[in-house]
PDB file of C-alpha atoms and ligand atoms in Angstrom:
ATOM      1  CA  UNK A   1     109.992  42.854 -68.855  1.00 56.00           C
ATOM      2  CA  UNK A   2     107.818  45.094 -69.654  1.00 49.00           C
ATOM      3  CA  UNK A   3     107.743  44.708 -73.774  1.00 60.00           C
ATOM      4  CA  UNK A   4     105.602  47.744 -74.242  1.00 71.00           C
ATOM      5  CA  UNK A   5     107.993  50.142 -72.967  1.00 85.00           C
ATOM      6  CA  UNK A   6     105.353  53.435 -72.085  1.00 81.00           C
ATOM      7  CA  UNK A   7     107.755  56.428 -72.636  1.00 94.00           C
ATOM      8  CA  UNK A   8     110.063  56.901 -75.705  1.00 96.00           C
ATOM      9  CA  UNK A   9     113.253  56.441 -72.743  1.00 97.00           C
ATOM     10  CA  UNK A  10     111.618  53.722 -71.693  1.00 96.00           C
ATOM     11  CA  UNK A  11     112.531  52.260 -75.594  1.00 97.00           C
ATOM     12  CA  UNK A  12     116.315  53.257 -76.442  1.00 98.00           C
ATOM     13  CA  UNK A  13     119.544  50.265 -74.840  1.00 98.00           C
ATOM     14  CA  UNK A  14     122.417  52.506 -74.680  1.00 98.00           C
ATOM     15  CA  UNK A  15     125.345  49.742 -75.414  1.00 98.00           C
ATOM     16  CA  UNK A  16     128.180  50.063 -73.262  1.00 98.00           C
ATOM     17  CA  UNK A  17     130.569  48.262 -75.537  1.00 97.00           C
ATOM     18  CA  UNK A  18     134.011  48.890 -73.534  1.00 98.00           C
ATOM     19  CA  UNK A  19     136.058  46.875 -72.521  1.00 98.00           C
ATOM     20  CA  UNK A  20     136.600  46.563 -68.282  1.00 98.00           C
ATOM     21  CA  UNK A  21     133.764  47.176 -65.280  1.00 98.00           C
ATOM     22  CA  UNK A  22     135.975  50.338 -64.745  1.00 98.00           C
ATOM     23  CA  UNK A  23     134.930  51.609 -67.786  1.00 98.00           C
ATOM     24  CA  UNK A  24     131.728  50.340 -68.286  1.00 98.00           C
ATOM     25  CA  UNK A  25     130.638  52.152 -65.351  1.00 98.00           C
ATOM     26  CA  UNK A  26     131.584  55.719 -66.491  1.00 97.00           C
ATOM     27  CA  UNK A  27     130.053  55.536 -69.211  1.00 97.00           C
ATOM     28  CA  UNK A  28     127.134  54.228 -68.150  1.00 98.00           C
ATOM     29  CA  UNK A  29     126.964  56.274 -64.489  1.00 97.00           C
ATOM     30  CA  UNK A  30     125.538  59.353 -65.885  1.00 97.00           C
ATOM     31  CA  UNK A  31     122.192  57.234 -67.225  1.00 98.00           C
ATOM     32  CA  UNK A  32     121.130  55.565 -64.779  1.00 97.00           C
ATOM     33  CA  UNK A  33     118.909  57.684 -63.461  1.00 94.00           C
ATOM     34  CA  UNK A  34     116.874  57.708 -67.248  1.00 97.00           C
ATOM     35  CA  UNK A  35     114.367  54.747 -67.739  1.00 97.00           C
ATOM     36  CA  UNK A  36     116.928  53.470 -70.492  1.00 98.00           C
ATOM     37  CA  UNK A  37     118.505  50.228 -70.819  1.00 98.00           C
ATOM     38  CA  UNK A  38     122.042  48.612 -71.395  1.00 98.00           C
ATOM     39  CA  UNK A  39     123.417  46.586 -73.411  1.00 98.00           C
ATOM     40  CA  UNK A  40     126.391  43.879 -71.971  1.00 98.00           C
ATOM     41  CA  UNK A  41     127.336  42.509 -74.771  1.00 98.00           C
ATOM     42  CA  UNK A  42     130.634  39.926 -75.497  1.00 98.00           C
ATOM     43  CA  UNK A  43     133.168  42.310 -74.973  1.00 98.00           C
ATOM     44  CA  UNK A  44     132.307  43.676 -71.730  1.00 98.00           C
ATOM     45  CA  UNK A  45     131.028  39.591 -70.296  1.00 98.00           C
ATOM     46  CA  UNK A  46     134.316  38.023 -70.987  1.00 98.00           C
ATOM     47  CA  UNK A  47     136.187  40.564 -70.283  1.00 98.00           C
ATOM     48  CA  UNK A  48     134.180  40.323 -66.637  1.00 98.00           C
ATOM     49  CA  UNK A  49     131.838  37.620 -66.165  1.00 98.00           C
ATOM     50  CA  UNK A  50     128.473  37.913 -64.866  1.00 98.00           C
ATOM     51  CA  UNK A  51     129.411  40.077 -61.917  1.00 98.00           C
ATOM     52  CA  UNK A  52     129.350  43.208 -64.443  1.00 98.00           C
ATOM     53  CA  UNK A  53     125.547  42.658 -64.653  1.00 98.00           C
ATOM     54  CA  UNK A  54     124.994  41.634 -61.143  1.00 98.00           C
ATOM     55  CA  UNK A  55     126.761  45.098 -60.203  1.00 98.00           C
ATOM     56  CA  UNK A  56     124.594  46.867 -63.136  1.00 98.00           C
ATOM     57  CA  UNK A  57     121.721  45.701 -60.793  1.00 98.00           C
ATOM     58  CA  UNK A  58     122.744  47.160 -57.585  1.00 98.00           C
ATOM     59  CA  UNK A  59     122.858  50.104 -59.656  1.00 97.00           C
ATOM     60  CA  UNK A  60     119.185  49.773 -60.529  1.00 97.00           C
ATOM     61  CA  UNK A  61     119.927  48.616 -64.713  1.00 98.00           C
ATOM     62  CA  UNK A  62     117.745  47.100 -66.205  1.00 98.00           C
ATOM     63  CA  UNK A  63     119.955  45.025 -68.238  1.00 98.00           C
ATOM     64  CA  UNK A  64     119.880  43.793 -72.177  1.00 98.00           C
ATOM     65  CA  UNK A  65     122.726  40.746 -72.304  1.00 98.00           C
ATOM     66  CA  UNK A  66     123.139  40.029 -75.813  1.00 98.00           C
ATOM     67  CA  UNK A  67     125.679  37.058 -75.730  1.00 98.00           C
ATOM     68  CA  UNK A  68     123.716  34.888 -78.578  1.00 98.00           C
ATOM     69  CA  UNK A  69     123.955  31.655 -77.653  1.00 98.00           C
ATOM     70  CA  UNK A  70     123.412  29.412 -80.190  1.00 98.00           C
ATOM     71  CA  UNK A  71     124.597  26.362 -79.234  1.00 98.00           C
ATOM     72  CA  UNK A  72     122.881  22.267 -78.924  1.00 98.00           C
ATOM     73  CA  UNK A  73     119.612  22.607 -76.972  1.00 98.00           C
ATOM     74  CA  UNK A  74     120.460  21.520 -73.793  1.00 98.00           C
ATOM     75  CA  UNK A  75     123.113  24.357 -73.167  1.00 98.00           C
ATOM     76  CA  UNK A  76     121.118  26.691 -74.865  1.00 98.00           C
ATOM     77  CA  UNK A  77     118.285  25.995 -72.349  1.00 98.00           C
ATOM     78  CA  UNK A  78     121.046  25.695 -69.394  1.00 98.00           C
ATOM     79  CA  UNK A  79     122.150  29.611 -70.314  1.00 98.00           C
ATOM     80  CA  UNK A  80     119.153  30.425 -70.421  1.00 98.00           C
ATOM     81  CA  UNK A  81     118.574  29.750 -67.174  1.00 98.00           C
ATOM     82  CA  UNK A  82     121.930  31.120 -65.565  1.00 98.00           C
ATOM     83  CA  UNK A  83     121.068  34.737 -67.430  1.00 98.00           C
ATOM     84  CA  UNK A  84     117.192  34.867 -66.359  1.00 98.00           C
ATOM     85  CA  UNK A  85     118.856  34.126 -62.992  1.00 98.00           C
ATOM     86  CA  UNK A  86     120.830  37.265 -63.334  1.00 98.00           C
ATOM     87  CA  UNK A  87     117.850  39.155 -63.461  1.00 98.00           C
ATOM     88  CA  UNK A  88     118.577  40.544 -66.875  1.00 98.00           C
ATOM     89  CA  UNK A  89     115.890  41.970 -68.792  1.00 98.00           C
ATOM     90  CA  UNK A  90     116.998  40.539 -72.371  1.00 98.00           C
ATOM     91  CA  UNK A  91     118.731  37.993 -73.766  1.00 98.00           C
ATOM     92  CA  UNK A  92     119.844  37.042 -77.109  1.00 98.00           C
ATOM     93  CA  UNK A  93     120.072  33.704 -78.792  1.00 98.00           C
ATOM     94  CA  UNK A  94     120.652  32.722 -83.152  1.00 98.00           C
ATOM     95  CA  UNK A  95     118.064  31.769 -84.892  1.00 98.00           C
ATOM     96  CA  UNK A  96     120.310  29.347 -86.784  1.00 97.00           C
ATOM     97  CA  UNK A  97     120.209  26.572 -83.760  1.00 98.00           C
ATOM     98  CA  UNK A  98     117.190  25.794 -85.275  1.00 98.00           C
ATOM     99  CA  UNK A  99     113.889  25.218 -83.630  1.00 98.00           C
ATOM    100  CA  UNK A 100     114.484  22.756 -80.774  1.00 98.00           C
ATOM    101  CA  UNK A 101     116.742  25.245 -79.393  1.00 98.00           C
ATOM    102  CA  UNK A 102     114.464  27.903 -80.024  1.00 98.00           C
ATOM    103  CA  UNK A 103     111.889  26.022 -78.499  1.00 98.00           C
ATOM    104  CA  UNK A 104     114.148  25.234 -75.679  1.00 98.00           C
ATOM    105  CA  UNK A 105     115.443  28.000 -75.340  1.00 98.00           C
ATOM    106  CA  UNK A 106     112.106  30.361 -75.113  1.00 98.00           C
ATOM    107  CA  UNK A 107     110.897  27.082 -72.363  1.00 98.00           C
ATOM    108  CA  UNK A 108     113.540  28.341 -70.163  1.00 98.00           C
ATOM    109  CA  UNK A 109     112.733  31.409 -70.203  1.00 98.00           C
ATOM    110  CA  UNK A 110     108.871  30.541 -68.769  1.00 96.00           C
ATOM    111  CA  UNK A 111     108.002  31.955 -65.399  1.00 95.00           C
ATOM    112  CA  UNK A 112     111.017  34.805 -65.363  1.00 97.00           C
ATOM    113  CA  UNK A 113     110.326  37.999 -66.690  1.00 94.00           C
ATOM    114  CA  UNK A 114     112.862  38.072 -69.035  1.00 98.00           C
ATOM    115  CA  UNK A 115     112.404  38.194 -72.932  1.00 98.00           C
ATOM    116  CA  UNK A 116     114.712  35.885 -74.879  1.00 98.00           C
ATOM    117  CA  UNK A 117     115.139  37.672 -78.317  1.00 98.00           C
ATOM    118  CA  UNK A 118     116.002  35.861 -81.708  1.00 98.00           C
ATOM    119  CA  UNK A 119     119.108  37.316 -83.769  1.00 98.00           C
ATOM    120  CA  UNK A 120     118.879  36.232 -87.139  1.00 95.00           C
ATOM    121  CA  UNK A 121     121.036  37.073 -89.931  1.00 93.00           C
ATOM    122  CA  UNK A 122     123.973  39.203 -88.574  1.00 92.00           C
ATOM    123  CA  UNK A 123     124.341  42.617 -90.985  1.00 88.00           C
ATOM    124  CA  UNK A 124     127.824  42.172 -91.140  1.00 89.00           C
ATOM    125  CA  UNK A 125     126.818  39.004 -94.014  1.00 90.00           C
ATOM    126  CA  UNK A 126     125.164  39.261 -97.196  1.00 92.00           C
ATOM    127  CA  UNK A 127     124.584  37.994-100.178  1.00 94.00           C
ATOM    128  CA  UNK A 128     127.107  36.483-101.097  1.00 95.00           C
ATOM    129  CA  UNK A 129     128.815  35.627 -97.579  1.00 95.00           C
ATOM    130  CA  UNK A 130     125.309  33.440 -96.595  1.00 96.00           C
ATOM    131  CA  UNK A 131     126.247  31.549-100.133  1.00 97.00           C
ATOM    132  CA  UNK A 132     129.399  30.736 -98.564  1.00 97.00           C
ATOM    133  CA  UNK A 133     127.931  29.517 -95.061  1.00 96.00           C
ATOM    134  CA  UNK A 134     125.322  27.419 -97.962  1.00 97.00           C
ATOM    135  CA  UNK A 135     122.479  29.335 -97.259  1.00 96.00           C
ATOM    136  CA  UNK A 136     120.661  30.409-100.956  1.00 97.00           C
ATOM    137  CA  UNK A 137     118.145  33.238 -99.485  1.00 96.00           C
ATOM    138  CA  UNK A 138     119.119  36.938 -99.428  1.00 95.00           C
ATOM    139  CA  UNK A 139     119.382  37.984 -96.015  1.00 93.00           C
ATOM    140  CA  UNK A 140     116.160  40.018 -95.719  1.00 93.00           C
ATOM    141  CA  UNK A 141     113.993  36.622 -97.313  1.00 96.00           C
ATOM    142  CA  UNK A 142     116.566  34.609 -95.087  1.00 96.00           C
ATOM    143  CA  UNK A 143     115.877  37.054 -92.106  1.00 96.00           C
ATOM    144  CA  UNK A 144     111.637  36.569 -92.428  1.00 97.00           C
ATOM    145  CA  UNK A 145     112.668  32.520 -92.878  1.00 98.00           C
ATOM    146  CA  UNK A 146     114.486  32.793 -89.449  1.00 98.00           C
ATOM    147  CA  UNK A 147     111.786  34.970 -87.669  1.00 98.00           C
ATOM    148  CA  UNK A 148     108.868  32.273 -89.219  1.00 98.00           C
ATOM    149  CA  UNK A 149     110.643  29.147 -87.122  1.00 98.00           C
ATOM    150  CA  UNK A 150     111.270  31.205 -84.701  1.00 98.00           C
ATOM    151  CA  UNK A 151     107.820  32.616 -83.785  1.00 98.00           C
ATOM    152  CA  UNK A 152     106.514  29.017 -85.081  1.00 98.00           C
ATOM    153  CA  UNK A 153     108.659  27.923 -81.208  1.00 98.00           C
ATOM    154  CA  UNK A 154     107.056  30.693 -79.433  1.00 98.00           C
ATOM    155  CA  UNK A 155     110.055  33.508 -79.415  1.00 98.00           C
ATOM    156  CA  UNK A 156     108.522  36.494 -78.819  1.00 97.00           C
ATOM    157  CA  UNK A 157     110.903  39.190 -80.591  1.00 98.00           C
ATOM    158  CA  UNK A 158     114.050  39.571 -82.664  1.00 98.00           C
ATOM    159  CA  UNK A 159     116.851  41.738 -83.315  1.00 97.00           C
ATOM    160  CA  UNK A 160     116.690  43.510 -86.462  1.00 94.00           C
ATOM    161  CA  UNK A 161     118.513  46.212 -88.810  1.00 92.00           C
ATOM    162  CA  UNK A 162     116.537  48.820 -89.641  1.00 92.00           C
ATOM    163  CA  UNK A 163     116.093  47.950 -92.798  1.00 90.00           C
ATOM    164  CA  UNK A 164     114.068  45.020 -91.545  1.00 94.00           C
ATOM    165  CA  UNK A 165     111.620  46.185 -89.702  1.00 96.00           C
ATOM    166  CA  UNK A 166     108.739  46.631 -92.314  1.00 95.00           C
ATOM    167  CA  UNK A 167     109.071  42.472 -94.153  1.00 96.00           C
ATOM    168  CA  UNK A 168     109.027  41.947 -90.693  1.00 97.00           C
ATOM    169  CA  UNK A 169     106.444  43.722 -89.879  1.00 97.00           C
ATOM    170  CA  UNK A 170     104.417  43.359 -92.968  1.00 96.00           C
ATOM    171  CA  UNK A 171     104.565  38.813 -92.416  1.00 97.00           C
ATOM    172  CA  UNK A 172     104.410  38.818 -88.194  1.00 97.00           C
ATOM    173  CA  UNK A 173     101.875  42.292 -87.458  1.00 96.00           C
ATOM    174  CA  UNK A 174     102.362  44.433 -84.539  1.00 95.00           C
ATOM    175  CA  UNK A 175     102.862  41.186 -81.783  1.00 91.00           C
ATOM    176  CA  UNK A 176     106.209  41.253 -82.529  1.00 97.00           C
ATOM    177  CA  UNK A 177     109.331  42.598 -80.579  1.00 98.00           C
ATOM    178  CA  UNK A 178     111.222  44.383 -82.634  1.00 98.00           C
ATOM    179  CA  UNK A 179     114.889  45.470 -81.424  1.00 98.00           C
ATOM    180  CA  UNK A 180     117.702  47.125 -83.541  1.00 96.00           C
ATOM    181  CA  UNK A 181     120.687  48.459 -83.468  1.00 95.00           C
ATOM    182  CA  UNK A 182     121.831  50.529 -86.410  1.00 91.00           C
ATOM    183  CA  UNK A 183     120.239  54.180 -85.162  1.00 93.00           C
ATOM    184  CA  UNK A 184     121.940  57.682 -85.491  1.00 93.00           C
ATOM    185  CA  UNK A 185     120.343  61.129 -84.691  1.00 91.00           C
ATOM    186  CA  UNK A 186     119.881  62.886 -88.168  1.00 83.00           C
ATOM    187  CA  UNK A 187     123.055  64.852 -89.025  1.00 79.00           C
ATOM    188  CA  UNK A 188     125.422  62.667 -86.338  1.00 83.00           C
ATOM    189  CA  UNK A 189     128.412  61.182 -87.518  1.00 82.00           C
ATOM    190  CA  UNK A 190     127.282  57.311 -88.557  1.00 81.00           C
ATOM    191  CA  UNK A 191     130.859  55.240 -87.551  1.00 82.00           C
ATOM    192  CA  UNK A 192     131.327  51.563 -88.917  1.00 81.00           C
ATOM    193  CA  UNK A 193     127.781  51.649 -88.794  1.00 76.00           C
ATOM    194  CA  UNK A 194     126.124  51.812 -93.205  1.00 75.00           C
ATOM    195  CA  UNK A 195     123.052  51.186 -93.269  1.00 73.00           C
ATOM    196  CA  UNK A 196     121.547  53.512 -90.440  1.00 87.00           C
ATOM    197  CA  UNK A 197     117.717  54.922 -89.412  1.00 93.00           C
ATOM    198  CA  UNK A 198     117.226  58.374 -87.629  1.00 95.00           C
ATOM    199  CA  UNK A 199     115.488  57.027 -84.108  1.00 96.00           C
ATOM    200  CA  UNK A 200     112.046  58.822 -85.469  1.00 96.00           C
ATOM    201  CA  UNK A 201     111.922  57.067 -88.410  1.00 95.00           C
ATOM    202  CA  UNK A 202     112.923  53.834 -86.651  1.00 96.00           C
ATOM    203  CA  UNK A 203     110.226  54.073 -83.965  1.00 95.00           C
ATOM    204  CA  UNK A 204     107.801  54.771 -86.968  1.00 95.00           C
ATOM    205  CA  UNK A 205     108.988  51.925 -89.030  1.00 94.00           C
ATOM    206  CA  UNK A 206     107.687  49.743 -85.932  1.00 95.00           C
ATOM    207  CA  UNK A 207     111.005  49.381 -83.414  1.00 97.00           C
ATOM    208  CA  UNK A 208     110.061  48.965 -79.854  1.00 97.00           C
ATOM    209  CA  UNK A 209     113.143  49.323 -78.692  1.00 98.00           C
ATOM    210  CA  UNK A 210     116.596  51.259 -80.698  1.00 98.00           C
ATOM    211  CA  UNK A 211     119.990  50.337 -79.691  1.00 98.00           C
ATOM    212  CA  UNK A 212     122.590  52.957 -79.148  1.00 97.00           C
ATOM    213  CA  UNK A 213     125.967  53.541 -78.433  1.00 97.00           C
ATOM    214  CA  UNK A 214     128.673  56.093 -79.431  1.00 96.00           C
ATOM    215  CA  UNK A 215     125.802  58.526 -81.009  1.00 96.00           C
ATOM    216  CA  UNK A 216     125.312  58.926 -76.416  1.00 97.00           C
ATOM    217  CA  UNK A 217     128.405  57.818 -74.996  1.00 97.00           C
ATOM    218  CA  UNK A 218     130.785  59.321 -76.610  1.00 96.00           C
ATOM    219  CA  UNK A 219     128.545  63.212 -76.822  1.00 96.00           C
ATOM    220  CA  UNK A 220     130.108  65.932 -75.026  1.00 96.00           C
ATOM    221  CA  UNK A 221     126.809  65.144 -72.349  1.00 97.00           C
ATOM    222  CA  UNK A 222     125.278  61.465 -72.707  1.00 97.00           C
ATOM    223  CA  UNK A 223     122.701  62.688 -70.464  1.00 98.00           C
ATOM    224  CA  UNK A 224     121.691  65.294 -73.113  1.00 98.00           C
ATOM    225  CA  UNK A 225     121.921  63.177 -75.939  1.00 97.00           C
ATOM    226  CA  UNK A 226     119.661  60.404 -74.743  1.00 98.00           C
ATOM    227  CA  UNK A 227     117.024  63.093 -73.302  1.00 97.00           C
ATOM    228  CA  UNK A 228     117.374  64.807 -77.299  1.00 97.00           C
ATOM    229  CA  UNK A 229     117.105  61.152 -79.422  1.00 97.00           C
ATOM    230  CA  UNK A 230     114.204  60.156 -76.959  1.00 97.00           C
ATOM    231  CA  UNK A 231     112.898  63.952 -77.619  1.00 96.00           C
ATOM    232  CA  UNK A 232     113.040  62.584 -80.898  1.00 95.00           C
ATOM    233  CA  UNK A 233     111.014  59.450 -80.746  1.00 95.00           C
ATOM    234  CA  UNK A 234     108.597  61.095 -78.762  1.00 96.00           C
ATOM    235  CA  UNK A 235     107.976  63.615 -81.437  1.00 94.00           C
ATOM    236  CA  UNK A 236     107.924  60.691 -84.297  1.00 93.00           C
ATOM    237  CA  UNK A 237     104.784  58.383 -83.046  1.00 88.00           C
ATOM    238  CA  UNK A 238     103.232  61.803 -81.513  1.00 84.00           C
ATOM    239  CA  UNK A 239      99.338  62.173 -82.811  1.00 64.00           C
TER     240      UNK A 239
HETATM  241  O1  C5P B 301     128.027  52.519 -81.253  1.00 79.08           O
HETATM  242  P1  C5P B 301     126.502  51.756 -82.190  1.00 79.08           P
HETATM  243  O2  C5P B 301     125.414  53.157 -81.921  1.00 79.08           O
HETATM  244  O3  C5P B 301     126.766  51.549 -83.281  1.00 79.08           O
HETATM  245  O4  C5P B 301     126.077  50.819 -81.611  1.00 79.08           O
HETATM  246  C1  C5P B 301     125.459  50.009 -81.714  1.00 79.08           C
HETATM  247  C2  C5P B 301     125.640  47.941 -80.839  1.00 79.08           C
HETATM  248  O5  C5P B 301     124.435  47.859 -81.644  1.00 79.08           O
HETATM  249  C3  C5P B 301     127.245  48.063 -81.044  1.00 79.08           C
HETATM  250  O6  C5P B 301     126.615  47.373 -79.249  1.00 79.08           O
HETATM  251  C4  C5P B 301     126.683  46.873 -82.305  1.00 79.08           C
HETATM  252  O7  C5P B 301     127.944  46.065 -81.606  1.00 79.08           O
HETATM  253  C5  C5P B 301     124.855  46.327 -81.859  1.00 79.08           C
HETATM  254  N1  C5P B 301     125.076  45.843 -83.089  1.00 79.08           N
HETATM  255  C6  C5P B 301     125.055  46.477 -84.163  1.00 79.08           C
HETATM  256  N2  C5P B 301     124.401  45.955 -84.990  1.00 79.08           N
HETATM  257  C7  C5P B 301     123.551  45.078 -85.570  1.00 79.08           C
HETATM  258  C8  C5P B 301     123.528  44.109 -84.180  1.00 79.08           C
HETATM  259  C9  C5P B 301     124.111  43.894 -83.144  1.00 79.08           C
HETATM  260  O8  C5P B 301     125.142  47.832 -85.220  1.00 79.08           O
HETATM  261  N3  C5P B 301     123.148  43.951 -86.606  1.00 79.08           N
END
């Protein structure tokens, strides 16, 4: 996996949030030659199984398999082996599975090109819901805490919301890979996303990859939307 994408388009991960293979391929089809990655998540994977990943790979797509593994270390490790065997570029684990689960998951990806990303605190969780599961830290402190634990176990990257990019960069410098959802081009519908940044703001803040769904997949021309976002990102980091 190239953790240092060279073009703006290579930094874009298009979220294929679709109920079945047919709908997924319809969303991805116009974008296949563009150099972006495609995120397959729980909805599509649960409906179609690993065959959807194989179909995407056959079409030449690079895949981020976002299944957020969280289990005992041995089970997580074997799931990572299975993901690596599918040939995906990136996958995710929950950092709250603890140091051993993280270490074993990271080790399981050794020898493959797959990047294992840690999910820290889901953005649907606030201080109150963290307290409800017994965590008294603020969401931001908990994100940094879990990322630090992950780093100690060899974790290379994390998924983080736009508001977490700066604290993560401050604490861990530039060699942590940060993948950021919650991105909305200026002037677009924010939908159900609450804390958003524009693509330009997110790359300037230090995101390595942006996960973008509906602003691309629901656009009248997904290709034009992707290209406009890539141009905005390139301009934000030029010079
Ligand atoms: O359509 P939209 O751009 O909102 O899609 C963003 C994608 O990133 C969705 O697949 C969503 O589940 C995912 N995501 C997110 N916020 C997070 C983590 C993942 O929006 N904190």
